[in-house]
Amino acid sequence: MAVETVRGVQASEPNVHGYRSFSLGEFTFRRDEYFVYVKWPTGSHLMSADAFLRALQRDVAWQFFYGTVNFDGVVGTVNHYGTVDLFAGRYNDAYRKAELDHVENFETPLIMATFRAILEDWTNASFDPFASPHETGTAFGPKTGDNKAAINRHRVTAKRMVAVPGDEPVRSDATGFRINRQFLDVPQDAPEIIAEPGFEGEVNAFNLFAYLSRSDVTWNPSVVSACKNSLYCPTTEEYILPIIHGNDRVEWFVQLSDEIYWDVENRDTGAVRAKDLMKAGDVAAMPANIRHQGYAPKRSMLLVWENASPDLPGLISSGKLPINPVDF
Ligand SMILES: [Fe+2]
């Protein structure tokens, strides 16, 4: 790599397609008009540019999330909450057996700066990695401009709850959040709050369905309420979850509307474990040792319930807590 840019990011001059190449440790990343090429000392891998950018966008916006973010069955990251593993083939049985897998650990600020730089350089003006395919232009072709507004969206992280004074605001036309084309039938009324005298400033409520009907992003769990480590992270889903999420803790799913198909796999090998169709009203607990990817034929609402306790990964991996939250 010829050029070193700010914050330790290793980048080249633009190639003939207008895109810079990047290196991080022994990994290199480059793209052309259609594809992204990832290389490491024992192998290489190719992904469609749109799929790669959708996955990269989530990894960056979620700050590497809980556990494993697989971009696909080969490359991804594991969050150690201060450092991050970047891996290739590490959680893929065939790569492991062939000894082609590779993993490197980085301080979070370095891998974050590198991933941000790739996302910014490789996202064209026409592409919004958070949008559904129907609501964005193309990711392909030679480099044309950028889309910093889309890739640097504010991430909703309520400290107490949406609509509480001083916390995350409700959404409206006036704030630029219009009702999505597939949620035009969702009632937009607001709850009436009747507080006991003396408690007027301490009681609050908002219409979650109306709030979600105005989401302009897909597959992006955001915190709408927090009670200590218990986080309600609802999200609207359309097309394919751009990552395969590997859990380091249990995740509860409540399907609030429409349907999502789920593929559930062994987190460490990728072996198929379950196929599941969640319909409106269904509740599921994803075990702490699986990975999952969802498919939503129509925009749907999903409540993801996370426990953000930093103690959970250690308690589960040491066997002090079960991998299933409930036995039947
Ligand atoms: Fe997940």
CSV table of C-alpha atoms and ligand atoms in Angstrom, one decimal:
chain,number,residue,atom,x,y,z
A,1,MET,CA,0.0,0.0,0.0
A,2,ALA,CA,1.5,3.2,-1.1
A,3,VAL,CA,-0.4,5.7,0.9
A,4,GLU,CA,-0.9,5.9,4.7
A,5,THR,CA,-3.9,8.1,5.6
A,6,VAL,CA,-5.1,9.3,9.0
A,7,ARG,CA,-5.7,7.1,12.0
A,8,GLY,CA,-3.4,4.4,10.8
A,9,VAL,CA,-5.6,3.4,7.8
A,10,GLN,CA,-3.5,1.9,5.0
A,11,ALA,CA,-4.9,2.9,1.6
A,12,SER,CA,-3.6,3.0,-2.0
A,13,GLU,CA,-4.2,5.5,-4.7
A,14,PRO,CA,-7.5,4.9,-6.7
A,15,ASN,CA,-7.4,2.1,-9.2
A,16,VAL,CA,-8.7,2.3,-12.8
A,17,HIS,CA,-12.3,2.0,-11.5
A,18,GLY,CA,-11.7,4.9,-9.1
A,19,TYR,CA,-11.6,2.9,-5.9
A,20,ARG,CA,-8.8,2.8,-3.3
A,21,SER,CA,-7.5,-0.5,-2.0
A,22,PHE,CA,-7.0,-1.0,1.7
A,23,SER,CA,-4.9,-3.2,4.0
A,24,LEU,CA,-5.3,-4.2,7.6
A,25,GLY,CA,-2.7,-6.5,9.1
A,26,GLU,CA,-2.2,-9.2,6.5
A,27,PHE,CA,-5.7,-8.7,5.0
A,28,THR,CA,-6.2,-6.7,1.8
A,29,PHE,CA,-9.4,-5.3,0.3
A,30,ARG,CA,-10.0,-4.1,-3.2
A,31,ARG,CA,-13.1,-3.5,-5.4
A,32,ASP,CA,-13.9,-3.1,-9.1
A,33,GLU,CA,-17.2,-2.3,-10.7
A,34,TYR,CA,-19.1,-5.4,-9.5
A,35,PHE,CA,-17.0,-7.2,-6.9
A,36,VAL,CA,-15.0,-6.9,-3.7
A,37,TYR,CA,-11.8,-9.0,-3.3
A,38,VAL,CA,-10.5,-10.0,0.2
A,39,LYS,CA,-7.1,-11.6,0.4
A,40,TRP,CA,-5.2,-13.1,3.3
A,41,PRO,CA,-1.9,-15.1,3.4
A,42,THR,CA,-3.6,-18.5,2.8
A,43,GLY,CA,-6.5,-17.6,0.6
A,44,SER,CA,-8.8,-15.1,-1.1
A,45,HIS,CA,-12.5,-14.4,-1.4
A,46,LEU,CA,-14.9,-12.5,-3.6
A,47,MET,CA,-18.2,-10.9,-2.7
A,48,SER,CA,-20.7,-8.9,-4.7
A,49,ALA,CA,-20.0,-5.2,-4.0
A,50,ASP,CA,-23.6,-4.5,-2.9
A,51,ALA,CA,-23.7,-7.4,-0.4
A,52,PHE,CA,-20.3,-6.4,1.0
A,53,LEU,CA,-21.2,-2.8,1.5
A,54,ARG,CA,-24.5,-3.7,3.2
A,55,ALA,CA,-22.7,-6.0,5.6
A,56,LEU,CA,-19.9,-3.5,6.2
A,57,GLN,CA,-22.4,-0.7,6.9
A,58,ARG,CA,-24.0,-2.7,9.7
A,59,ASP,CA,-20.6,-3.7,11.2
A,60,VAL,CA,-19.6,-0.1,11.3
A,61,ALA,CA,-22.9,1.4,12.5
A,62,TRP,CA,-23.3,-1.2,15.2
A,63,GLN,CA,-19.7,-0.9,16.4
A,64,PHE,CA,-19.2,-4.7,15.7
A,65,PHE,CA,-22.4,-5.6,17.5
A,66,TYR,CA,-22.8,-8.5,19.9
A,67,GLY,CA,-20.6,-11.6,19.0
A,68,THR,CA,-20.0,-12.4,15.4
A,69,VAL,CA,-20.8,-10.4,12.3
A,70,ASN,CA,-20.4,-12.8,9.3
A,71,PHE,CA,-20.4,-10.9,6.0
A,72,ASP,CA,-21.1,-14.3,4.4
A,73,GLY,CA,-20.0,-17.8,5.1
A,74,VAL,CA,-16.3,-16.9,4.9
A,75,VAL,CA,-15.3,-13.4,6.2
A,76,GLY,CA,-16.4,-11.4,9.2
A,77,THR,CA,-15.6,-10.0,12.6
A,78,VAL,CA,-15.9,-11.1,16.3
A,79,ASN,CA,-16.4,-8.4,18.9
A,80,HIS,CA,-14.2,-8.7,22.0
A,81,TYR,CA,-15.4,-5.3,23.2
A,82,GLY,CA,-12.2,-3.4,23.0
A,83,THR,CA,-10.5,-5.5,20.3
A,84,VAL,CA,-12.0,-7.1,17.3
A,85,ASP,CA,-11.1,-10.3,15.4
A,86,LEU,CA,-11.1,-10.0,11.6
A,87,PHE,CA,-11.4,-13.6,10.2
A,88,ALA,CA,-11.5,-15.5,6.9
A,89,GLY,CA,-12.8,-19.1,6.9
A,90,ARG,CA,-12.5,-19.3,10.7
A,91,TYR,CA,-16.2,-20.3,11.2
A,92,ASN,CA,-16.4,-22.5,8.0
A,93,ASP,CA,-15.8,-26.2,8.4
A,94,ALA,CA,-14.3,-26.7,4.9
A,95,TYR,CA,-11.8,-23.8,5.3
A,96,ARG,CA,-10.8,-25.0,8.7
A,97,LYS,CA,-10.2,-28.6,7.5
A,98,ALA,CA,-8.2,-27.3,4.5
A,99,GLU,CA,-6.2,-25.0,6.9
A,100,LEU,CA,-7.0,-22.0,4.7
A,101,ASP,CA,-8.6,-20.0,7.5
A,102,HIS,CA,-7.0,-16.9,9.0
A,103,VAL,CA,-7.8,-14.6,12.0
A,104,GLU,CA,-6.1,-11.4,13.2
A,105,ASN,CA,-7.0,-9.3,16.3
A,106,PHE,CA,-7.1,-5.5,16.1
A,107,GLU,CA,-7.6,-2.7,18.5
A,108,THR,CA,-11.2,-1.5,17.9
A,109,PRO,CA,-10.3,2.1,16.8
A,110,LEU,CA,-7.9,0.8,14.0
A,111,ILE,CA,-10.3,-1.7,12.4
A,112,MET,CA,-13.2,0.8,12.9
A,113,ALA,CA,-11.2,3.6,11.1
A,114,THR,CA,-10.3,1.2,8.3
A,115,PHE,CA,-13.8,-0.1,7.8
A,116,ARG,CA,-15.2,3.4,7.8
A,117,ALA,CA,-12.7,4.5,5.2
A,118,ILE,CA,-13.6,1.5,2.9
A,119,LEU,CA,-17.3,2.2,3.4
A,120,GLU,CA,-16.9,5.9,2.5
A,121,ASP,CA,-14.6,5.3,-0.5
A,122,TRP,CA,-16.6,2.4,-2.0
A,123,THR,CA,-20.2,3.7,-1.5
A,124,ASN,CA,-21.3,5.6,-4.6
A,125,ALA,CA,-23.7,8.6,-4.6
A,126,SER,CA,-26.4,6.3,-6.0
A,127,PHE,CA,-26.2,3.6,-3.2
A,128,ASP,CA,-27.7,3.5,0.3
A,129,PRO,CA,-26.4,0.4,2.1
A,130,PHE,CA,-29.2,0.6,4.7
A,131,ALA,CA,-32.1,0.9,2.2
A,132,SER,CA,-34.1,-2.0,0.8
A,133,PRO,CA,-33.0,-2.9,-2.8
A,134,HIS,CA,-36.3,-1.3,-4.0
A,135,GLU,CA,-35.5,2.0,-2.3
A,136,THR,CA,-31.9,2.5,-3.4
A,137,GLY,CA,-30.0,3.0,-6.7
A,138,THR,CA,-27.0,0.9,-7.8
A,139,ALA,CA,-23.9,0.0,-5.9
A,140,PHE,CA,-22.1,-1.0,-9.1
A,141,GLY,CA,-20.0,0.7,-11.8
A,142,PRO,CA,-17.0,3.0,-11.6
A,143,LYS,CA,-16.7,5.3,-8.6
A,144,THR,CA,-19.2,8.2,-8.8
A,145,GLY,CA,-19.3,10.5,-5.8
A,146,ASP,CA,-20.2,9.4,-2.3
A,147,ASN,CA,-23.2,9.1,0.0
A,148,LYS,CA,-21.9,10.3,3.4
A,149,ALA,CA,-25.4,11.3,4.6
A,150,ALA,CA,-26.6,7.7,4.2
A,151,ILE,CA,-23.6,5.9,5.7
A,152,ASN,CA,-23.3,8.3,8.7
A,153,ARG,CA,-27.0,8.2,9.7
A,154,HIS,CA,-27.8,8.9,13.4
A,155,ARG,CA,-28.2,5.6,15.2
A,156,VAL,CA,-31.2,5.6,17.6
A,157,THR,CA,-29.9,4.7,21.0
A,158,ALA,CA,-32.5,5.8,23.6
A,159,LYS,CA,-31.1,6.2,27.1
A,160,ARG,CA,-34.6,5.6,28.7
A,161,MET,CA,-37.2,5.6,25.9
A,162,VAL,CA,-38.1,7.3,22.6
A,163,ALA,CA,-40.4,10.3,23.3
A,164,VAL,CA,-39.1,11.0,26.8
A,165,PRO,CA,-38.1,14.7,26.9
A,166,GLY,CA,-34.4,15.0,26.1
A,167,ASP,CA,-34.2,11.5,24.7
A,168,GLU,CA,-34.7,10.2,21.1
A,169,PRO,CA,-37.6,12.0,19.4
A,170,VAL,CA,-40.6,10.4,17.8
A,171,ARG,CA,-40.6,10.4,13.9
A,172,SER,CA,-42.8,12.6,11.7
A,173,ASP,CA,-43.0,14.1,8.2
A,174,ALA,CA,-41.7,17.3,9.7
A,175,THR,CA,-38.5,15.5,10.8
A,176,GLY,CA,-38.0,13.9,7.4
A,177,PHE,CA,-39.4,10.4,8.3
A,178,ARG,CA,-42.3,9.6,6.0
A,179,ILE,CA,-44.5,6.6,6.3
A,180,ASN,CA,-42.9,3.7,4.3
A,181,ARG,CA,-44.8,2.6,1.1
A,182,GLN,CA,-45.5,-0.8,2.7
A,183,PHE,CA,-46.8,0.6,6.0
A,184,LEU,CA,-49.4,3.1,4.7
A,185,ASP,CA,-52.1,1.2,6.6
A,186,VAL,CA,-50.4,1.6,10.0
A,187,PRO,CA,-52.5,3.8,12.3
A,188,GLN,CA,-50.6,7.0,13.3
A,189,ASP,CA,-52.5,7.9,16.5
A,190,ALA,CA,-50.6,8.7,19.7
A,191,PRO,CA,-51.5,7.3,23.1
A,192,GLU,CA,-53.3,9.5,25.5
A,193,ILE,CA,-51.4,9.9,28.8
A,194,ILE,CA,-53.4,10.4,32.0
A,195,ALA,CA,-50.9,10.7,34.8
A,196,GLU,CA,-51.7,10.9,38.5
A,197,PRO,CA,-51.2,14.4,39.9
A,198,GLY,CA,-47.6,14.9,40.7
A,199,PHE,CA,-46.4,12.3,38.2
A,200,GLU,CA,-47.0,14.3,35.0
A,201,GLY,CA,-43.3,14.5,34.2
A,202,GLU,CA,-42.6,10.8,34.8
A,203,VAL,CA,-45.1,9.0,32.6
A,204,ASN,CA,-44.6,8.7,28.9
A,205,ALA,CA,-45.8,6.6,26.0
A,206,PHE,CA,-45.5,6.5,22.2
A,207,ASN,CA,-47.0,4.5,19.3
A,208,LEU,CA,-44.2,2.0,18.4
A,209,PHE,CA,-46.0,0.8,15.3
A,210,ALA,CA,-46.3,4.3,14.0
A,211,TYR,CA,-42.6,4.9,14.9
A,212,LEU,CA,-41.5,1.8,13.0
A,213,SER,CA,-43.7,2.6,10.0
A,214,ARG,CA,-41.5,5.7,9.5
A,215,SER,CA,-38.2,3.9,9.6
A,216,ASP,CA,-36.1,4.7,6.5
A,217,VAL,CA,-33.6,1.8,7.0
A,218,THR,CA,-33.8,-2.0,7.0
A,219,TRP,CA,-32.2,-4.6,9.2
A,220,ASN,CA,-30.9,-2.1,11.7
A,221,PRO,CA,-31.9,-2.8,15.3
A,222,SER,CA,-32.0,0.4,17.3
A,223,VAL,CA,-32.6,1.0,20.9
A,224,VAL,CA,-36.0,2.5,21.6
A,225,SER,CA,-36.1,1.7,25.3
A,226,ALA,CA,-33.6,0.7,28.0
A,227,CYS,CA,-34.1,-0.7,31.4
A,228,LYS,CA,-30.6,-1.2,32.8
A,229,ASN,CA,-29.1,-3.8,30.4
A,230,SER,CA,-32.5,-4.8,28.9
A,231,LEU,CA,-32.7,-3.1,25.5
A,232,TYR,CA,-35.7,-3.1,23.2
A,233,CYS,CA,-34.2,-3.0,19.7
A,234,PRO,CA,-37.0,-3.1,17.1
A,235,THR,CA,-36.3,-2.9,13.4
A,236,THR,CA,-38.0,-3.0,10.0
A,237,GLU,CA,-36.9,-5.8,7.7
A,238,GLU,CA,-37.1,-6.2,3.9
A,239,TYR,CA,-35.2,-8.5,1.6
A,240,ILE,CA,-32.2,-10.3,3.2
A,241,LEU,CA,-30.4,-9.6,6.5
A,242,PRO,CA,-27.0,-8.5,5.1
A,243,ILE,CA,-25.0,-10.3,7.7
A,244,ILE,CA,-25.2,-13.7,9.3
A,245,HIS,CA,-25.3,-12.8,13.0
A,246,GLY,CA,-23.4,-15.2,15.4
A,247,ASN,CA,-24.7,-14.9,18.9
A,248,ASP,CA,-22.6,-14.6,22.1
A,249,ARG,CA,-25.8,-14.3,24.1
A,250,VAL,CA,-29.4,-15.2,23.8
A,251,GLU,CA,-31.6,-12.9,21.5
A,252,TRP,CA,-35.3,-12.8,21.8
A,253,PHE,CA,-37.3,-12.1,18.6
A,254,VAL,CA,-41.0,-10.9,18.6
A,255,GLN,CA,-42.4,-10.8,15.1
A,256,LEU,CA,-44.6,-7.6,15.3
A,257,SER,CA,-46.0,-7.8,11.7
A,258,ASP,CA,-45.8,-9.8,8.5
A,259,GLU,CA,-43.2,-12.7,8.1
A,260,ILE,CA,-39.5,-13.5,8.2
A,261,TYR,CA,-37.9,-16.8,7.1
A,262,TRP,CA,-34.8,-17.6,9.2
A,263,ASP,CA,-31.9,-19.9,8.5
A,264,VAL,CA,-30.3,-21.0,11.7
A,265,GLU,CA,-26.8,-22.6,11.6
A,266,ASN,CA,-24.1,-23.8,14.0
A,267,ARG,CA,-22.2,-20.7,14.9
A,268,ASP,CA,-18.8,-22.3,14.6
A,269,THR,CA,-19.1,-24.6,11.6
A,270,GLY,CA,-22.0,-23.2,9.5
A,271,ALA,CA,-23.8,-26.5,9.6
A,272,VAL,CA,-27.5,-26.1,9.0
A,273,ARG,CA,-29.4,-26.4,12.3
A,274,ALA,CA,-33.0,-25.1,11.6
A,275,LYS,CA,-35.3,-23.4,9.1
A,276,ASP,CA,-38.0,-21.3,10.6
A,277,LEU,CA,-40.8,-19.1,9.4
A,278,MET,CA,-41.9,-16.5,11.9
A,279,LYS,CA,-45.3,-15.0,11.4
A,280,ALA,CA,-46.8,-12.0,13.1
A,281,GLY,CA,-47.2,-12.7,16.8
A,282,ASP,CA,-44.6,-15.4,16.9
A,283,VAL,CA,-41.9,-15.3,19.6
A,284,ALA,CA,-38.5,-17.0,19.4
A,285,ALA,CA,-35.3,-17.2,21.5
A,286,MET,CA,-32.2,-17.5,19.4
A,287,PRO,CA,-29.8,-19.7,21.5
A,288,ALA,CA,-26.4,-18.3,22.4
A,289,ASN,CA,-24.4,-20.7,20.2
A,290,ILE,CA,-26.0,-20.2,16.8
A,291,ARG,CA,-25.9,-17.9,13.8
A,292,HIS,CA,-28.9,-16.7,11.9
A,293,GLN,CA,-29.9,-14.9,8.7
A,294,GLY,CA,-33.4,-13.7,7.9
A,295,TYR,CA,-35.4,-13.2,4.7
A,296,ALA,CA,-38.4,-10.8,4.6
A,297,PRO,CA,-40.5,-11.0,1.4
A,298,LYS,CA,-42.3,-7.8,2.5
A,299,ARG,CA,-41.3,-5.0,4.9
A,300,SER,CA,-42.0,-6.3,8.3
A,301,MET,CA,-41.6,-5.2,11.9
A,302,LEU,CA,-39.4,-7.3,14.3
A,303,LEU,CA,-38.7,-6.6,17.9
A,304,VAL,CA,-35.2,-7.8,18.9
A,305,TRP,CA,-34.7,-7.9,22.7
A,306,GLU,CA,-31.1,-7.8,23.7
A,307,ASN,CA,-29.4,-8.1,27.1
A,308,ALA,CA,-26.4,-5.8,26.9
A,309,SER,CA,-24.7,-7.1,30.1
A,310,PRO,CA,-20.9,-7.4,29.5
A,311,ASP,CA,-20.8,-10.5,31.7
A,312,LEU,CA,-22.9,-12.7,29.5
A,313,PRO,CA,-20.4,-14.0,26.9
A,314,GLY,CA,-18.0,-15.2,29.7
A,315,LEU,CA,-20.8,-16.7,31.8
A,316,ILE,CA,-22.2,-18.6,28.8
A,317,SER,CA,-18.8,-19.8,27.4
A,318,SER,CA,-17.8,-21.0,30.8
A,319,GLY,CA,-21.0,-23.0,31.2
A,320,LYS,CA,-22.3,-20.9,34.2
A,321,LEU,CA,-25.3,-19.9,32.1
A,322,PRO,CA,-27.2,-22.1,29.7
A,323,ILE,CA,-27.2,-21.4,25.9
A,324,ASN,CA,-31.1,-21.6,25.9
A,325,PRO,CA,-33.1,-19.1,28.0
A,326,VAL,CA,-36.0,-21.6,28.4
A,327,ASP,CA,-36.5,-25.3,28.3
A,328,PHE,CA,-39.8,-26.9,27.1
B,1,FE,FE,-29.1,-11.4,15.7
